[in-house]
Backbone as a chain_set.jsonl record, in Angstrom:
{"seq": "MNPRLLLCLCLTPLLVACAKEPAGYEIDGGNHSLTVERNKPYFWSEGWELDLIVTRYPECQRRYPLKKAGEKVRVDLYRTPGGAYILNQGKRWYVAETQTCRMQQYEEAPPEPGELLGSFRVKNGTFAFVPEAGVRDQESGIR", "coords": {"N": [[30.182, 34.794, 8.992], [27.144, 33.868, 10.534], [27.263, 32.507, 13.795], [25.279, 30.786, 14.834], [23.978, 29.837, 12.557], [26.089, 28.49, 11.371], [26.497, 26.474, 13.297], [24.05, 25.098, 13.076], [24.27, 24.16, 10.439], [26.411, 22.41, 10.755], [25.346, 20.483, 12.473], [23.238, 19.344, 11.082], [23.901, 17.062, 9.327], [24.16, 15.075, 11.281], [21.571, 14.652, 12.199], [20.265, 13.828, 9.902], [21.171, 11.266, 9.404], [19.825, 9.673, 11.195], [17.115, 7.362, 11.549], [13.752, 6.162, 11.336], [11.635, 3.677, 10.544], [8.582, 2.327, 9.8], [6.906, -0.765, 8.943], [4.009, -2.278, 7.881], [1.604, -4.94, 8.36], [-1.594, -5.335, 7.51], [-4.482, -6.534, 9.113], [-7.595, -7.303, 8.458], [-8.273, -4.568, 7.963], [-7.097, -1.214, 8.927], [-7.205, -0.944, 11.736], [-6.352, -3.212, 12.92], [-3.479, -4.865, 13.135], [-0.056, -5.931, 12.419], [3.035, -4.572, 12.989], [6.341, -4.0, 12.047], [8.911, -2.103, 13.197], [11.768, -0.42, 12.235], [14.649, 1.071, 13.594], [17.144, 3.48, 13.669], [18.811, 5.083, 15.865], [21.0, 6.889, 16.088], [23.526, 8.507, 14.097], [25.891, 7.118, 14.171], [25.146, 4.598, 14.849], [25.25, 1.086, 14.53], [23.721, -1.275, 12.458], [20.21, -2.109, 13.024], [17.694, -1.275, 15.37], [14.896, -3.163, 16.298], [11.345, -3.271, 16.593], [8.297, -4.922, 17.4], [5.01, -4.148, 16.812], [1.957, -4.824, 18.002], [-1.35, -4.586, 17.162], [-4.737, -4.003, 17.884], [-7.192, -2.161, 17.645], [-10.102, -0.933, 19.329], [-9.187, -2.303, 21.498], [-6.489, -3.098, 22.244], [-2.949, -2.314, 22.14], [0.397, -3.02, 21.745], [3.938, -2.771, 22.193], [6.863, -4.533, 21.384], [10.259, -5.35, 21.877], [12.442, -6.642, 19.372], [15.196, -8.763, 18.423], [18.214, -6.997, 17.828], [19.14, -6.051, 14.537], [21.285, -6.526, 11.642], [22.516, -4.575, 8.863], [20.964, -5.534, 6.745], [17.73, -6.142, 6.997], [15.344, -8.601, 7.7], [12.304, -10.043, 8.346], [10.334, -12.747, 8.506], [6.864, -13.542, 8.063], [4.347, -15.64, 9.258], [1.17, -17.359, 9.222], [-0.761, -19.195, 11.453], [-3.015, -22.07, 11.478], [-4.701, -21.704, 13.667], [-4.924, -18.97, 13.954], [-2.918, -17.462, 15.108], [0.169, -15.602, 14.77], [3.341, -16.189, 13.419], [6.643, -15.136, 13.641], [9.773, -14.93, 12.043], [13.085, -14.244, 12.554], [16.003, -14.539, 11.397], [17.711, -16.786, 13.349], [15.889, -16.65, 15.332], [12.619, -17.085, 16.647], [9.281, -16.0, 16.976], [6.038, -15.753, 18.504], [2.961, -14.209, 17.94], [-0.145, -12.93, 19.001], [-3.281, -11.478, 18.28], [-5.591, -10.996, 19.728], [-5.28, -10.25, 22.419], [-3.041, -8.801, 22.1], [-0.427, -9.968, 22.466], [2.989, -11.191, 22.651], [5.621, -13.54, 22.272], [8.825, -15.069, 22.606], [10.003, -17.996, 21.002], [11.568, -20.881, 22.443], [12.855, -22.728, 20.841], [12.879, -23.411, 17.288], [9.61, -23.524, 15.816], [7.876, -26.573, 14.959], [6.111, -26.52, 12.775], [5.538, -23.705, 11.217], [3.365, -22.569, 9.874], [1.406, -20.915, 7.286], [3.321, -19.102, 4.989], [3.164, -15.698, 4.825], [4.529, -13.471, 3.948], [7.219, -11.053, 4.034], [8.887, -8.686, 6.162], [10.875, -6.312, 4.91], [13.477, -4.611, 3.022], [12.484, -3.205, 0.01], [12.917, -2.002, -3.178], [14.296, 0.178, -2.104], [12.794, 0.923, 0.119], [11.609, 0.222, 3.387], [9.326, -2.282, 3.97], [6.285, -4.294, 4.179], [6.373, -7.169, 2.353], [4.364, -9.056, 0.436], [4.121, -12.634, 0.099], [4.44, -14.209, -3.017], [1.499, -15.165, -4.671], [0.043, -15.773, -2.382], [-2.99, -15.743, -0.736], [-4.658, -13.367, 1.138], [-6.532, -14.141, 3.821], [-8.135, -12.557, 5.489], [-8.563, -10.086, 4.14], [-8.847, -10.749, 1.501], [-6.983, -10.088, -0.383], [-4.673, -10.743, -2.968]], "CA": [[28.999, 33.95, 8.993], [26.461, 33.789, 11.817], [27.647, 31.282, 14.515], [24.124, 29.878, 14.959], [23.796, 29.208, 11.257], [27.193, 27.542, 11.222], [26.206, 25.342, 14.176], [22.948, 24.343, 12.452], [24.803, 23.465, 9.27], [27.271, 21.315, 11.223], [24.542, 19.451, 13.137], [22.279, 18.752, 10.152], [24.24, 15.689, 8.922], [23.933, 14.151, 12.39], [20.154, 14.339, 12.257], [19.858, 13.17, 8.662], [21.547, 9.857, 9.457], [18.887, 8.956, 12.056], [15.982, 6.882, 10.758], [12.726, 5.332, 11.957], [10.824, 3.24, 9.41], [7.642, 1.243, 10.083], [6.334, -1.551, 7.849], [2.848, -2.906, 8.499], [0.744, -5.959, 7.751], [-2.948, -5.074, 7.984], [-5.367, -7.68, 9.298], [-8.97, -6.82, 8.546], [-8.296, -3.111, 8.031], [-6.017, -0.536, 9.618], [-7.301, -1.008, 13.187], [-5.897, -4.547, 13.337], [-2.261, -5.002, 12.337], [1.263, -6.227, 12.96], [3.982, -3.63, 12.404], [7.74, -4.067, 12.454], [9.516, -0.782, 13.047], [13.223, -0.429, 12.371], [15.061, 2.36, 14.119], [18.579, 3.767, 13.798], [18.687, 6.315, 16.635], [22.133, 7.806, 15.939], [24.231, 8.291, 12.835], [26.978, 6.161, 14.377], [24.578, 3.288, 15.196], [25.447, -0.02, 13.589], [22.531, -2.117, 12.395], [18.895, -1.538, 13.288], [16.87, -1.734, 16.482], [13.597, -3.562, 15.764], [10.214, -3.453, 17.497], [7.047, -5.441, 16.854], [3.856, -3.465, 17.388], [0.757, -5.639, 17.795], [-2.441, -3.63, 17.323], [-6.142, -4.356, 17.652], [-7.933, -1.039, 18.231], [-9.632, -0.137, 20.457], [-8.904, -3.185, 22.631], [-5.111, -3.141, 22.731], [-1.784, -2.051, 21.294], [1.61, -3.219, 22.54], [5.222, -2.738, 21.478], [7.825, -5.495, 21.914], [11.559, -5.307, 21.186], [12.993, -7.832, 18.734], [16.658, -8.764, 18.437], [18.829, -6.015, 16.933], [19.484, -6.643, 13.239], [22.34, -5.887, 10.867], [22.04, -3.638, 7.844], [19.916, -6.193, 5.957], [16.664, -6.575, 7.897], [14.3, -9.449, 7.121], [11.495, -10.762, 9.319], [9.281, -13.471, 7.791], [5.598, -13.615, 8.787], [3.531, -16.823, 8.98], [-0.112, -17.437, 9.926], [-1.098, -20.57, 11.827], [-4.445, -22.351, 11.316], [-5.428, -21.195, 14.831], [-5.029, -17.516, 13.905], [-1.737, -16.787, 15.656], [1.16, -15.224, 13.768], [4.702, -16.588, 13.746], [7.647, -14.292, 12.996], [11.112, -15.509, 12.033], [14.161, -13.275, 12.34], [17.228, -15.336, 11.456], [17.561, -17.984, 14.176], [14.894, -16.385, 16.375], [11.219, -17.283, 16.297], [8.353, -15.357, 17.901], [4.615, -15.949, 18.244], [2.154, -13.045, 18.309], [-1.582, -13.086, 18.803], [-3.833, -10.129, 18.253], [-6.778, -10.83, 20.579], [-4.843, -9.48, 23.59], [-1.788, -8.14, 21.696], [0.694, -10.611, 23.163], [4.097, -11.72, 21.856], [6.559, -14.335, 23.062], [9.873, -15.713, 21.81], [10.113, -19.447, 21.133], [12.858, -21.407, 22.892], [13.426, -23.334, 19.638], [12.027, -23.203, 16.11], [8.392, -24.332, 15.822], [7.945, -27.628, 13.949], [5.299, -26.137, 11.613], [5.184, -22.308, 11.488], [2.131, -22.154, 9.213], [1.478, -20.393, 5.917], [4.161, -17.915, 4.826], [2.401, -14.578, 4.27], [5.451, -12.525, 3.329], [8.313, -10.65, 4.916], [9.203, -7.283, 6.395], [12.227, -6.154, 4.374], [13.646, -3.481, 2.106], [12.19, -3.463, -1.4], [13.011, -0.751, -3.942], [14.805, 1.234, -1.24], [11.86, 1.252, 1.189], [11.282, -0.857, 4.313], [7.903, -2.542, 3.777], [5.851, -5.686, 4.196], [6.326, -7.666, 0.979], [3.604, -10.307, 0.458], [4.627, -13.794, -0.631], [3.743, -14.344, -4.303], [0.455, -16.176, -4.756], [-0.644, -16.021, -1.113], [-4.221, -14.978, -0.597], [-4.911, -12.91, 2.499], [-7.867, -14.606, 4.192], [-8.927, -11.497, 6.099], [-8.955, -9.02, 3.221], [-9.05, -11.273, 0.166], [-5.941, -9.583, -1.285], [-3.754, -11.754, -3.476]], "C": [[28.449, 33.88, 10.421], [26.82, 32.481, 12.528], [26.493, 30.29, 14.67], [23.878, 29.127, 13.653], [24.869, 28.16, 11.016], [26.966, 26.293, 12.072], [25.096, 24.472, 13.589], [23.44, 23.547, 11.248], [25.672, 22.276, 9.668], [26.466, 20.172, 11.827], [23.562, 18.75, 12.203], [22.662, 17.346, 9.706], [24.027, 14.66, 10.031], [22.474, 13.725, 12.462], [19.681, 13.57, 11.034], [20.134, 11.673, 8.715], [20.631, 9.038, 10.361], [17.693, 8.52, 11.212], [15.047, 6.05, 11.617], [11.745, 4.974, 10.851], [9.903, 2.096, 9.818], [7.218, 0.522, 8.805], [5.202, -2.368, 8.455], [2.171, -3.963, 7.652], [-0.643, -5.751, 8.341], [-3.763, -6.356, 8.014], [-6.767, -7.108, 9.43], [-9.024, -5.307, 8.753], [-7.207, -2.535, 8.909], [-6.068, -0.582, 11.138], [-6.774, -2.314, 13.76], [-4.66, -4.849, 12.496], [-1.074, -5.495, 13.151], [2.227, -5.294, 12.239], [5.373, -3.91, 12.943], [8.324, -2.694, 12.168], [11.022, -0.922, 13.218], [13.673, 0.982, 12.691], [16.58, 2.417, 14.201], [18.654, 5.11, 14.519], [19.807, 7.335, 16.435], [22.875, 7.506, 14.649], [25.346, 7.274, 12.986], [26.465, 4.763, 14.73], [24.873, 2.271, 14.105], [24.203, -0.894, 13.621], [21.27, -1.348, 12.764], [18.312, -2.123, 14.566], [15.502, -2.041, 15.893], [12.572, -3.685, 16.881], [9.069, -4.072, 16.717], [5.923, -4.724, 17.578], [2.627, -4.271, 16.995], [-0.434, -4.75, 18.128], [-3.783, -4.27, 17.016], [-6.969, -3.29, 18.367], [-9.4, -1.389, 18.338], [-9.189, -0.989, 21.657], [-7.473, -3.089, 23.153], [-4.114, -2.712, 21.658], [-0.558, -2.187, 22.187], [2.825, -3.248, 21.633], [6.184, -3.684, 22.188], [9.147, -5.364, 21.163], [11.897, -6.666, 20.581], [14.51, -7.722, 18.817], [17.17, -7.729, 17.435], [19.307, -6.721, 15.671], [20.641, -5.889, 12.603], [21.745, -4.934, 9.85], [20.925, -4.233, 6.988], [18.888, -6.792, 6.909], [15.684, -7.438, 7.12], [13.619, -10.201, 8.255], [10.359, -11.405, 8.538], [8.048, -13.597, 8.678], [4.794, -14.814, 8.302], [2.217, -16.706, 9.743], [-0.41, -18.898, 10.211], [-2.589, -20.804, 11.587], [-5.285, -21.81, 12.48], [-5.54, -19.683, 14.891], [-3.885, -16.762, 14.55], [-0.777, -16.472, 14.51], [2.548, -15.582, 14.285], [5.639, -15.676, 12.962], [9.0, -14.958, 13.123], [12.117, -14.431, 11.662], [15.469, -14.034, 12.496], [17.002, -16.62, 12.226], [16.496, -17.812, 15.255], [13.483, -16.51, 15.82], [10.353, -16.662, 17.388], [6.93, -15.755, 17.523], [3.884, -14.709, 18.75], [0.693, -13.392, 18.09], [-2.221, -11.725, 19.014], [-5.089, -9.955, 19.101], [-6.451, -9.999, 21.815], [-3.487, -8.813, 23.349], [-0.58, -8.677, 22.457], [1.736, -11.096, 22.169], [5.028, -12.459, 22.789], [7.588, -14.95, 22.127], [9.849, -17.211, 22.077], [11.496, -19.807, 21.665], [13.601, -22.043, 21.716], [12.432, -23.175, 18.495], [10.774, -24.07, 16.191], [8.463, -25.393, 14.725], [7.203, -27.262, 12.657], [4.847, -24.694, 11.808], [3.883, -21.839, 10.841], [2.386, -21.646, 7.807], [2.337, -19.129, 5.88], [3.347, -16.827, 4.135], [3.282, -13.601, 3.511], [6.542, -12.163, 4.309], [8.401, -9.131, 5.021], [10.648, -7.111, 5.959], [12.277, -4.922, 3.476], [13.352, -3.952, 0.686], [12.148, -2.115, -2.102], [13.392, 0.431, -3.044], [13.92, 1.623, -0.071], [11.609, 0.03, 2.062], [9.774, -1.058, 4.273], [7.585, -4.0, 4.054], [5.683, -6.104, 2.746], [5.589, -9.002, 0.999], [4.291, -11.403, -0.348], [3.798, -13.943, -1.906], [2.711, -15.465, -4.237], [-0.283, -16.463, -3.466], [-1.874, -15.138, -1.047], [-4.432, -14.636, 0.871], [-6.356, -13.252, 2.857], [-8.737, -13.486, 4.753], [-9.436, -10.494, 5.066], [-9.234, -9.507, 1.803], [-8.02, -10.8, -0.837], [-5.039, -10.724, -1.703], [-2.506, -11.069, -3.949]], "O": [[29.209, 33.839, 11.389], [26.695, 31.42, 11.916], [26.713, 29.079, 14.64], [23.604, 27.927, 13.655], [24.585, 27.071, 10.516], [27.216, 25.178, 11.615], [25.195, 23.245, 13.604], [23.062, 22.389, 11.067], [25.667, 21.248, 8.991], [26.858, 19.011, 11.708], [23.101, 17.653, 12.518], [21.789, 16.478, 9.707], [23.744, 13.496, 9.748], [22.176, 12.566, 12.754], [18.778, 12.74, 11.139], [19.391, 10.891, 8.122], [20.661, 7.809, 10.297], [17.3, 9.216, 10.276], [15.485, 5.325, 12.511], [11.097, 5.852, 10.282], [10.379, 1.01, 10.148], [7.175, 1.116, 7.727], [5.411, -3.076, 9.44], [2.159, -3.903, 6.423], [-0.85, -5.964, 9.536], [-3.74, -7.153, 7.076], [-7.078, -6.479, 10.441], [-9.746, -4.824, 9.626], [-6.473, -3.275, 9.564], [-5.063, -0.286, 11.783], [-6.758, -2.49, 14.978], [-4.766, -5.066, 11.289], [-1.082, -5.481, 14.382], [2.232, -5.235, 11.01], [5.564, -4.043, 14.151], [8.244, -2.187, 11.049], [11.498, -1.468, 14.214], [13.16, 1.958, 12.142], [17.218, 1.512, 14.737], [18.574, 6.161, 13.882], [19.578, 8.533, 16.599], [22.853, 6.375, 14.164], [25.712, 6.623, 12.008], [27.262, 3.839, 14.894], [24.759, 2.561, 12.914], [23.692, -1.215, 14.694], [21.258, -0.118, 12.81], [18.422, -3.324, 14.813], [14.993, -1.271, 15.079], [12.886, -4.144, 17.979], [8.885, -3.793, 15.533], [5.884, -4.694, 18.808], [2.295, -4.389, 15.815], [-0.528, -4.22, 19.235], [-3.943, -4.981, 16.024], [-7.39, -3.463, 19.511], [-9.904, -2.107, 17.474], [-8.855, -0.448, 22.711], [-7.258, -3.008, 24.362], [-4.393, -2.742, 20.46], [-0.472, -1.56, 23.243], [2.764, -3.679, 20.481], [6.315, -3.658, 23.412], [9.151, -5.277, 19.935], [11.668, -7.707, 21.197], [15.04, -6.693, 19.237], [16.632, -7.598, 16.335], [19.814, -7.841, 15.725], [20.94, -4.755, 12.978], [20.588, -4.534, 9.972], [20.031, -3.508, 6.552], [19.137, -7.816, 7.546], [15.243, -7.073, 6.031], [14.269, -10.906, 9.027], [9.518, -10.708, 7.971], [8.163, -13.742, 9.895], [4.582, -14.991, 7.102], [2.148, -16.042, 10.778], [-0.322, -19.741, 9.319], [-3.354, -19.844, 11.501], [-6.46, -21.491, 12.293], [-6.19, -19.155, 15.793], [-3.882, -15.531, 14.541], [-0.905, -17.017, 13.414], [2.885, -15.313, 15.438], [5.452, -15.467, 11.764], [9.343, -15.489, 14.18], [12.021, -13.795, 10.612], [15.987, -14.16, 13.605], [16.197, -17.456, 11.818], [16.232, -18.745, 16.014], [13.192, -16.105, 14.694], [10.653, -16.784, 18.576], [6.65, -16.057, 16.363], [4.153, -14.221, 19.848], [0.338, -14.06, 17.119], [-1.757, -10.924, 19.825], [-5.607, -8.842, 19.182], [-7.241, -9.146, 22.219], [-2.859, -8.32, 24.286], [0.196, -7.908, 23.025], [1.431, -11.375, 21.009], [5.211, -12.072, 23.944], [7.27, -15.311, 20.993], [9.695, -17.65, 23.217], [12.478, -19.123, 21.374], [14.82, -21.917, 21.603], [11.269, -22.84, 18.722], [10.857, -25.231, 16.592], [9.046, -25.146, 13.669], [7.624, -27.652, 11.569], [3.858, -24.464, 12.504], [3.35, -20.801, 11.232], [3.431, -21.906, 7.212], [2.108, -18.195, 6.649], [2.893, -17.003, 3.004], [2.841, -12.975, 2.547], [6.771, -12.867, 5.292], [8.041, -8.4, 4.098], [11.552, -7.691, 6.56], [11.259, -4.283, 3.209], [13.891, -4.956, 0.221], [11.438, -1.202, -1.68], [12.878, 1.537, -3.204], [14.247, 2.555, 0.664], [11.417, -1.072, 1.549], [9.018, -0.117, 4.514], [8.481, -4.838, 4.154], [4.94, -5.473, 1.994], [6.117, -9.985, 1.518], [4.956, -11.133, -1.348], [2.574, -13.813, -1.865], [3.014, -16.576, -3.8], [-1.163, -17.323, -3.449], [-1.801, -13.93, -1.275], [-4.39, -15.51, 1.737], [-7.291, -12.714, 2.264], [-9.945, -13.466, 4.519], [-10.6, -10.095, 5.105], [-9.793, -8.769, 0.991], [-8.156, -11.075, -2.029], [-4.681, -11.575, -0.888], [-1.581, -11.73, -4.422]]}, "num_chains": 1, "name": "protein.A"}
């Protein structure tokens, strides 16, 4: 057997175990969104590295690291009356705003996070944004 072919066959399982999966919440179309991306860079990696990508094209786009998560990833998304977005990842709380694509971690849980829009999580084997049942999206009118 060809040594190069054998090497390729041996290395293929290492690459297959790597994964990068984005899940997005669109705000007023695809140019304005919040995306949580989960990344498993190596097959031996435990849990998932998470990033929040805040986008408002063409003005800004920024990527922020979130706390590393275990195998079960869940990040809840809330909208405040003022238009900011609150994200909850276990005991951690973050606030994101899309006018200048900023994000900051709260020191402690906010007293009133706002309306629950849904969560970034695995559904039917795919990492996705799953809307909360019965919530109407004010920007797009989607229910």
